[in-house]
Tab-separated table of C-alpha atoms in Angstrom:
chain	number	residue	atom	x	y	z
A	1	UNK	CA	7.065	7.010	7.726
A	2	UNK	CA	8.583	6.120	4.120
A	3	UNK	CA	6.805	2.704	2.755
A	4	UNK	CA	7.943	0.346	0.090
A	5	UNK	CA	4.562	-1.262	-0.848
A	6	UNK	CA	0.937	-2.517	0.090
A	7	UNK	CA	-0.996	-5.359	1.354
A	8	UNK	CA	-3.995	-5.831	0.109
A	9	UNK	CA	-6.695	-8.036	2.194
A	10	UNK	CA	-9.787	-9.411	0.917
A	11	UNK	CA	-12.581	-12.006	0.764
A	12	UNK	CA	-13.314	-13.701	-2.782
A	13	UNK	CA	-17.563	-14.105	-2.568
A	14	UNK	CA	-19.946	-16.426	-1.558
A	15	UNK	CA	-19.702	-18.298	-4.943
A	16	UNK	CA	-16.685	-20.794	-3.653
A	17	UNK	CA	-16.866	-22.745	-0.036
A	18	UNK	CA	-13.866	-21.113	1.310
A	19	UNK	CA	-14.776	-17.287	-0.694
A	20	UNK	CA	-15.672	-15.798	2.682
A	21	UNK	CA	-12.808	-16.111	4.784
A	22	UNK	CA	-9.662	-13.414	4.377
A	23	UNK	CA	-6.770	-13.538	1.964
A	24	UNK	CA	-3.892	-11.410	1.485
A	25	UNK	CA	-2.073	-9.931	-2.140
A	26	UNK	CA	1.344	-7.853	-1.842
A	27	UNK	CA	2.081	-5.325	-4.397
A	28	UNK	CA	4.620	-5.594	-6.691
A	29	UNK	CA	6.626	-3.172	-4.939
A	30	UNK	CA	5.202	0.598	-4.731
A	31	UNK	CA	2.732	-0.591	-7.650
A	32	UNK	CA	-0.659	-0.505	-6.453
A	33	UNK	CA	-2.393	-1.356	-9.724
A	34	UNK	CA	0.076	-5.085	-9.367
A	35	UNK	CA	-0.249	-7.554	-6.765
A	36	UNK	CA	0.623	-11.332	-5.816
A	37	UNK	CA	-1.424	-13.826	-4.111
A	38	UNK	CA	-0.129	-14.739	-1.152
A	39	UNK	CA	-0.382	-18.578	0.612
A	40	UNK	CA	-0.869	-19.503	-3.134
A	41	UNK	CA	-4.195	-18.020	-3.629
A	42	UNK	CA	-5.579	-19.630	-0.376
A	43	UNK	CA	-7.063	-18.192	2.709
A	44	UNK	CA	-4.798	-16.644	5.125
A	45	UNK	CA	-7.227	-16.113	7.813
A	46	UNK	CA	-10.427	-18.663	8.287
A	47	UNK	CA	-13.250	-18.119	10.863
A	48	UNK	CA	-13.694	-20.708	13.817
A	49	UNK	CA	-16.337	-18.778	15.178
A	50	UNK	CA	-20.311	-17.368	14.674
A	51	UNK	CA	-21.480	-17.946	11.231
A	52	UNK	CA	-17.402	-19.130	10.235
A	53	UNK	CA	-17.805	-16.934	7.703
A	54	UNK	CA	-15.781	-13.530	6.670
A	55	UNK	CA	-16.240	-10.870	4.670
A	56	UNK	CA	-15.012	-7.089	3.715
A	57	UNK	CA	-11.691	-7.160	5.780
A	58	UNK	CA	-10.355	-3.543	7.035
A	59	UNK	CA	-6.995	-3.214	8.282
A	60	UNK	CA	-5.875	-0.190	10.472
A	61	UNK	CA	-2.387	0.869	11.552
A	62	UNK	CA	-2.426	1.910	15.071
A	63	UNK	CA	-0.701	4.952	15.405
A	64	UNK	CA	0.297	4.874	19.324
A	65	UNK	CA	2.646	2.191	18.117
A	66	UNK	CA	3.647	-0.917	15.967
A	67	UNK	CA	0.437	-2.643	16.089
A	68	UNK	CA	-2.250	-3.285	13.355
A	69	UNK	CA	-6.184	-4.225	14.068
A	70	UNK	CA	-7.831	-6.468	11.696
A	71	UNK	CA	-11.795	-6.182	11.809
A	72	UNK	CA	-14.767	-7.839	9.358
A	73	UNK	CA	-18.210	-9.306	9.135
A	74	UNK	CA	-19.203	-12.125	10.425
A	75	UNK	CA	-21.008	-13.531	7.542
A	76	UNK	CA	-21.734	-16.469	5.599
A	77	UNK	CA	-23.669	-16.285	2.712
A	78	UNK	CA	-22.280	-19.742	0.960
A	79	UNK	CA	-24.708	-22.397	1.399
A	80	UNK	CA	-27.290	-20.827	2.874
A	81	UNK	CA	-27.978	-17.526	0.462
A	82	UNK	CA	-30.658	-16.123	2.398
A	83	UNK	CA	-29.519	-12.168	2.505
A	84	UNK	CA	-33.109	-11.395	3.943
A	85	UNK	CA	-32.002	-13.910	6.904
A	86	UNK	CA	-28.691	-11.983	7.071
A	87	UNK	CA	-30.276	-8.540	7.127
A	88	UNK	CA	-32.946	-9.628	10.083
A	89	UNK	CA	-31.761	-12.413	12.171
A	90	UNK	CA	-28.216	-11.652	11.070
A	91	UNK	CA	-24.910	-10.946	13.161
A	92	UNK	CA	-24.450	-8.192	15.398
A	93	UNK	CA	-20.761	-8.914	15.919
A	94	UNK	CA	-17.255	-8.230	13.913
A	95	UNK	CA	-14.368	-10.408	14.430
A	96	UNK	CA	-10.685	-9.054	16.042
A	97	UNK	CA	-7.240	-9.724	15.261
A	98	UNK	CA	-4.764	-8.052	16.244
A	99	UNK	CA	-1.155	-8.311	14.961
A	100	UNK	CA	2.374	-6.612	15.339
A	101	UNK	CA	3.873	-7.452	12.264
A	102	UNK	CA	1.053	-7.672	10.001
A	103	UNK	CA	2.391	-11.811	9.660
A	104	UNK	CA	1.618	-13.290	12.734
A	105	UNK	CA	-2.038	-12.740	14.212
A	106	UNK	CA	-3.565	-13.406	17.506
A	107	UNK	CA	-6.691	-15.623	18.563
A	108	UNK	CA	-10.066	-14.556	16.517
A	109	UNK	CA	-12.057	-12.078	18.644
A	110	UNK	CA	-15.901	-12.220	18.453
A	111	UNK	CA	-17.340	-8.620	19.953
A	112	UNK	CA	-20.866	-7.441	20.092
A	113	UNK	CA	-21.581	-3.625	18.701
A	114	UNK	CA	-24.451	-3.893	17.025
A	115	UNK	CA	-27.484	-3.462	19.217
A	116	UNK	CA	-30.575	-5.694	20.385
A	117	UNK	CA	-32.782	-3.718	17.373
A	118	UNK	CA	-29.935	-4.605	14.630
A	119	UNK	CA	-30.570	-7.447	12.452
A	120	UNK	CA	-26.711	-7.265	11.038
A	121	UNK	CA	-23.793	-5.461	11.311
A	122	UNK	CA	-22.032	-5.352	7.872
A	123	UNK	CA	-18.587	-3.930	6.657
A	124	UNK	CA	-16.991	-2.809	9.715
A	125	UNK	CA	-14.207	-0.232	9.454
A	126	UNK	CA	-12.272	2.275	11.483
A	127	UNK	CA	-11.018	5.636	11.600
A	128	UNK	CA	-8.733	7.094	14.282
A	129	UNK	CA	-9.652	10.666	15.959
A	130	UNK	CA	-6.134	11.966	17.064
A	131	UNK	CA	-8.541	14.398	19.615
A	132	UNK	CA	-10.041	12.264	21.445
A	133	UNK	CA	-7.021	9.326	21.207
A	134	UNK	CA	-9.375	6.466	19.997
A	135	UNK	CA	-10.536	4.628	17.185
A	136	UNK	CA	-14.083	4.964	15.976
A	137	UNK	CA	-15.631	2.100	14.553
A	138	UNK	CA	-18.381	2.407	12.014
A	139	UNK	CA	-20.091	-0.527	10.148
A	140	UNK	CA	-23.746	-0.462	8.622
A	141	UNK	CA	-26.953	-2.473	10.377
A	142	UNK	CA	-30.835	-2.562	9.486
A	143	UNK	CA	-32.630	-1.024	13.135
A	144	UNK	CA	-36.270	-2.377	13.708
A	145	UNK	CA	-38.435	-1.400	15.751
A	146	UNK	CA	-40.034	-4.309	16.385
A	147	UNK	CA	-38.646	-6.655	18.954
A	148	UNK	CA	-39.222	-9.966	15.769
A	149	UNK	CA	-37.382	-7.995	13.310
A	150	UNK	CA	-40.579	-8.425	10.612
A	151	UNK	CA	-41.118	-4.741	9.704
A	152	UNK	CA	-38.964	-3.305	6.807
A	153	UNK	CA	-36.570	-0.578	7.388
A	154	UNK	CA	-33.176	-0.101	6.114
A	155	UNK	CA	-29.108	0.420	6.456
A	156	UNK	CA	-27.769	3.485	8.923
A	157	UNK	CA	-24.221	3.165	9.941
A	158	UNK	CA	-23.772	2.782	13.241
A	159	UNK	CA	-20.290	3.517	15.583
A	160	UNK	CA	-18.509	2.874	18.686
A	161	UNK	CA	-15.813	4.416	20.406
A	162	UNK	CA	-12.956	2.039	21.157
A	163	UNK	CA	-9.183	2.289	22.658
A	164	UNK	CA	-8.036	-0.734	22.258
A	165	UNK	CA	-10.734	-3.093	20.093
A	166	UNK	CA	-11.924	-4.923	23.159
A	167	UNK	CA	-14.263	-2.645	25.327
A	168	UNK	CA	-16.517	-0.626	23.149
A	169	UNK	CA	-19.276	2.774	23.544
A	170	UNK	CA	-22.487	1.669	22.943
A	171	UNK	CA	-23.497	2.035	19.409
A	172	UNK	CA	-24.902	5.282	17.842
A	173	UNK	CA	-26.135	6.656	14.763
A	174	UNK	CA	-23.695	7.336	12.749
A	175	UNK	CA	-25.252	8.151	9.284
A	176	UNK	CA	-29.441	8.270	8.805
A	177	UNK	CA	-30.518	8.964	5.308
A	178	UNK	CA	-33.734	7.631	5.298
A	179	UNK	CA	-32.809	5.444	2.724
A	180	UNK	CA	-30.140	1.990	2.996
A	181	UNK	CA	-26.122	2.900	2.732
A	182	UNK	CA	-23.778	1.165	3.229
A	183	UNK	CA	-19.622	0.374	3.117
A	184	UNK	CA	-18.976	3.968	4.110
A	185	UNK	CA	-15.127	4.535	4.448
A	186	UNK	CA	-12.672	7.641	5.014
A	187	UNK	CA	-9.409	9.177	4.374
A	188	UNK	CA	-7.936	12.285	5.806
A	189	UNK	CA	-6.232	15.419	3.614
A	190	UNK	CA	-5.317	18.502	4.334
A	191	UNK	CA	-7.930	19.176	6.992
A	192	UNK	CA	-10.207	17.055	5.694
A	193	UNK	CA	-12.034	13.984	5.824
A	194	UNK	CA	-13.865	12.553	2.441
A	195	UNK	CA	-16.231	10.002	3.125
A	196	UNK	CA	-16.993	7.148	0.556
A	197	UNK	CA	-20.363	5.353	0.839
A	198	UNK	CA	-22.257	3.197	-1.353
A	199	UNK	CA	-26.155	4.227	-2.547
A	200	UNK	CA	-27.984	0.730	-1.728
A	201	UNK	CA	-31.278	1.946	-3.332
A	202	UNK	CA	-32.486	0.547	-6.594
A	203	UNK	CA	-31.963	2.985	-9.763
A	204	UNK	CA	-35.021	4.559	-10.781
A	205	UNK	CA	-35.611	7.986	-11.330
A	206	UNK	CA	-35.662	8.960	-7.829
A	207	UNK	CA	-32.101	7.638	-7.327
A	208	UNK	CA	-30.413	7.759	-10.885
A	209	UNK	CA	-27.036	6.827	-8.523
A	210	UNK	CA	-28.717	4.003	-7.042
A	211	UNK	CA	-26.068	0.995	-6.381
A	212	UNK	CA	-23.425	3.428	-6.670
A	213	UNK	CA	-20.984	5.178	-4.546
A	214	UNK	CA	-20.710	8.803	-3.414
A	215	UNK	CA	-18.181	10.880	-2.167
A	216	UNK	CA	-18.598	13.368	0.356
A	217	UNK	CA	-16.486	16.444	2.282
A	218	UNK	CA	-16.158	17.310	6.040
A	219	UNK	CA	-13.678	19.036	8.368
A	220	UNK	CA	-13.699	16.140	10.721
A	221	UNK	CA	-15.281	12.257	11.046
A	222	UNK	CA	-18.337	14.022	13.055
A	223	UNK	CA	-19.011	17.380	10.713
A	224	UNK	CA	-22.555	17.693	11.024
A	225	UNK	CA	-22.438	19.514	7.820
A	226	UNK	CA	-20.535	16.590	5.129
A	227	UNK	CA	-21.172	18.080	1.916
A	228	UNK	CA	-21.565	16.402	-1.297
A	229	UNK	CA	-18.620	16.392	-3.757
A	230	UNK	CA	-19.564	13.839	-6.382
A	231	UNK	CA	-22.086	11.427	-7.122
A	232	UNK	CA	-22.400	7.868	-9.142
A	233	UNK	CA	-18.183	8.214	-8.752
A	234	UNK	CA	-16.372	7.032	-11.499
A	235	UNK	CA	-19.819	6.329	-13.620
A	236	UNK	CA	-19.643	2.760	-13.151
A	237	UNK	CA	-23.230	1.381	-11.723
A	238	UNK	CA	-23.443	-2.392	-9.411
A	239	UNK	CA	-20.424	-1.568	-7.011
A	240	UNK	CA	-19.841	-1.512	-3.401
A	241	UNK	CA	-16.838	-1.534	-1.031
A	242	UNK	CA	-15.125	1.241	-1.807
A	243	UNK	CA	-11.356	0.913	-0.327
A	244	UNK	CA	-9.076	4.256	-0.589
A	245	UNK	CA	-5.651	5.184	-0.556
A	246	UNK	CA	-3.176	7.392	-1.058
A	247	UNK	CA	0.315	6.696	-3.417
A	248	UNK	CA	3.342	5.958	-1.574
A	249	UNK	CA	5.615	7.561	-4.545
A	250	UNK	CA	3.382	10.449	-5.686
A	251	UNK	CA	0.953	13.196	-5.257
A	252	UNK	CA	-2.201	10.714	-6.477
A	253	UNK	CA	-4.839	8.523	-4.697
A	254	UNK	CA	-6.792	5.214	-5.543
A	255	UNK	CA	-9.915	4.126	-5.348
A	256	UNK	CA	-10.551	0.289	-5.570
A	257	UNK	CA	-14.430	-0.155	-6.297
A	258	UNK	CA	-15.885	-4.040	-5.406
A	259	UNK	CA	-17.929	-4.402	-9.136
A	260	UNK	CA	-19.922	-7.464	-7.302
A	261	UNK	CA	-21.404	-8.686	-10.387
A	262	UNK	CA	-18.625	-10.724	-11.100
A	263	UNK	CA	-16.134	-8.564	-11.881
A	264	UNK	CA	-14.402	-7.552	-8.895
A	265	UNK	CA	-12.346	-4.576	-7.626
A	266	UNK	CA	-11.853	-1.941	-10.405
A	267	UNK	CA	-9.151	0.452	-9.644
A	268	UNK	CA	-9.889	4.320	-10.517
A	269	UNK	CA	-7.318	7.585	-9.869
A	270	UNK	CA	-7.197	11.137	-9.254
A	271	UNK	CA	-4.247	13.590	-8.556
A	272	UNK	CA	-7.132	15.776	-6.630
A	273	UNK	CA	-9.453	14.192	-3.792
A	274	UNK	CA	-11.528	17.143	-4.020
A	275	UNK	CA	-12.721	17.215	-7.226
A	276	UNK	CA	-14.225	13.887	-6.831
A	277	UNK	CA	-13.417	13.389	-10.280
A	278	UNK	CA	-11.786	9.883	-10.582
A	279	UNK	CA	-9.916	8.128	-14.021
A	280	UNK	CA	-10.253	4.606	-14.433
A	281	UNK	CA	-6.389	2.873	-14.363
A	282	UNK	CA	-5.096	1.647	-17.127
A	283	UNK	CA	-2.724	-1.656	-17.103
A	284	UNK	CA	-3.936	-3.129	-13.991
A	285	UNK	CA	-3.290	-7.151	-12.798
A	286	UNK	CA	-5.698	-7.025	-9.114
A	287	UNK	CA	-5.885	-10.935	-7.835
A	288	UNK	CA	-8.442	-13.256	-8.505
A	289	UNK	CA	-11.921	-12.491	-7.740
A	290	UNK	CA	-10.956	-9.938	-4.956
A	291	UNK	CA	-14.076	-8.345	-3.509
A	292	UNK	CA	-14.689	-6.026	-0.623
A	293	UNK	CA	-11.318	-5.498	1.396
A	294	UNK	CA	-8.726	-2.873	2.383
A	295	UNK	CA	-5.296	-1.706	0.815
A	296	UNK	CA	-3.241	-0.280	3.518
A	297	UNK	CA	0.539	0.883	2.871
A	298	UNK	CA	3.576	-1.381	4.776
A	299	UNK	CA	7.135	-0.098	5.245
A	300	UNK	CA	10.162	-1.838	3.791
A	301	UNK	CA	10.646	-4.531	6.676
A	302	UNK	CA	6.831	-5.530	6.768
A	303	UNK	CA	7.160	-6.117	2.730
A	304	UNK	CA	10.367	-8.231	3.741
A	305	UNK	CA	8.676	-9.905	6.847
A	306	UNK	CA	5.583	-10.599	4.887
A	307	UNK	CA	7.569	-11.711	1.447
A	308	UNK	CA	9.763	-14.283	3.624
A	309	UNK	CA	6.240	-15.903	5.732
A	310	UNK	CA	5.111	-16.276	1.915
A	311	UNK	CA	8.495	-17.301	0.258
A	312	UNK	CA	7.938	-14.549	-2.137
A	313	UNK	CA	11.443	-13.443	-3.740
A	314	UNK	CA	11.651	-9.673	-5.234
């Protein structure tokens, strides 16, 4: 498939009333490191249902066929600020779209994964398995195991199995490292499958990466043996959200890091996914205040579809 650009969707933080809901940038062309707002900086998407908030957007191309899923938390922090409340008495349910053209969307979905024992499910994303013919869906939730949700424990990611984003597996372990992570997310390459994940502990000496992300190798989404390829990636501490991607022009791959202390996405490079060794880019224009989101690429007559919904002339 030969693409022309990207679409880039995101939420803005819980510092504005309308920050959690979903917005949408288009890249100046095949420029990933250049983007416009689209519906002039507002929300494109808004929540009408569970906490009508939404956060850390992931868009997947369905590869059975012209059809993209849009998944996210249901969160809202705004207002309210209360992430212990979030983390115990919390969500256990993402929100569905689902859309053709990647312009027009259907009715928001509200579907349960997380289980009784979850206090949240956070960051949902997907990766397909071409074996098996389904997407798995991974997000991260706090397991108690006390019925109240009182005790302390921390983040595992959790998945499902789904076909077709409406009937789901029940939920599993998906990653357990005795310590919280969280915002994992994957790419495929050459037999391979690196998985990016954010370190929630505090730094200290016992987790010098602490608050940062980590990249890691397998063979497949469900290698029992991912190994580590880099640590603390790209050296840059208080991030989360990692979003990845591979040029549309060259041999070369992003990696869009959500600096959530006010900063926002900071792009980073690498012409080798293995090394782990990533280059901060130079010359960048990201939108305003985008946090946690996805950057998928879109062929020449989405980038038309979705410049003409937007009145955006090349």
């Amino acid at each position: 498939m030969n693409y022309s650009g990207y679409l880039f969707a995101y939420f803005k933080g819980e510092g504005v009333p309308d920050g959690e809901q979903i917005y949408f940038a288009l890249s100046e062309g095949n420029d990933p490191l250049n983007w416009k707002e689209l519906n002039g900086g507002k929300p494109v998407i808004t929540s009408e249902m569970g906490e009508k908030g939404l956060r850390d957007p992931f868009v997947i191309r369905s590869p059975e066929g012209g059809k993209f899923y849009l998944i996210a938390t249901d969160l809202k922090i705004y207002g309210d600020g209360n992430w212990d409340r979030a983390q115990r008495q919390g969500s256990r349910s993402i929100m569905v779209w689902e859309s053709d053209d990647l312009v027009n969307w259907s009715k928001q979905r509200m579907v349960e994964v997380a289980p009784k024992e979850a206090g949240n499910a956070w960051a949902p994303e997907a990766f397909y398995d071409g074996a098996a013919g389904e997407f798995v869906v991974f997000w991260a939730s706090k397991i108690y195991a006390d019925h109240n949700h009182t005790r302390n424990t921390y983040q595992k990611m959790m998945y499902s199995r789904t076909r077709d984003f409406h009937q789901f597996t029940e939920p599993q372990v998906y990653m357990d490292y005795g310590y919280s992570v969280v915002d994992t997310t994957m790419i495929a390459d050459e037999g391979k499958v690196y998985r990016f994940t954010k370190d929630e502990r505090d730094p200290s000496s016992a987790a010098p990466h602490g608050k940062m992300v980590f990249q890691e190798v397998g063979s497949s989404a469900f290698d029992p043996g991912f190994g580590m390829v880099q640590e603390g990636v790209g050296g840059i501490r208080g991030v989360e959200g990692p979003t990845v991607f591979k040029s549309n022009t060259e041999e070369k791959w992003y990696l869009f890091v959500d600096s959530y202390g006010g900063r926002g996405y900071v792009p980073f490079e690498t012409a080798d996914l293995a090394t782990g060794q990533w280059t901060l880019s130079a010359g960048y224009a990201l939108p305003r205040s985008p946090r946690h989101g996805t950057v998928i690429p879109i062929t020449q007559t989405e980038y038309d579809a979705i410049s003409a919904k937007y009145s955006i002339r090349r």
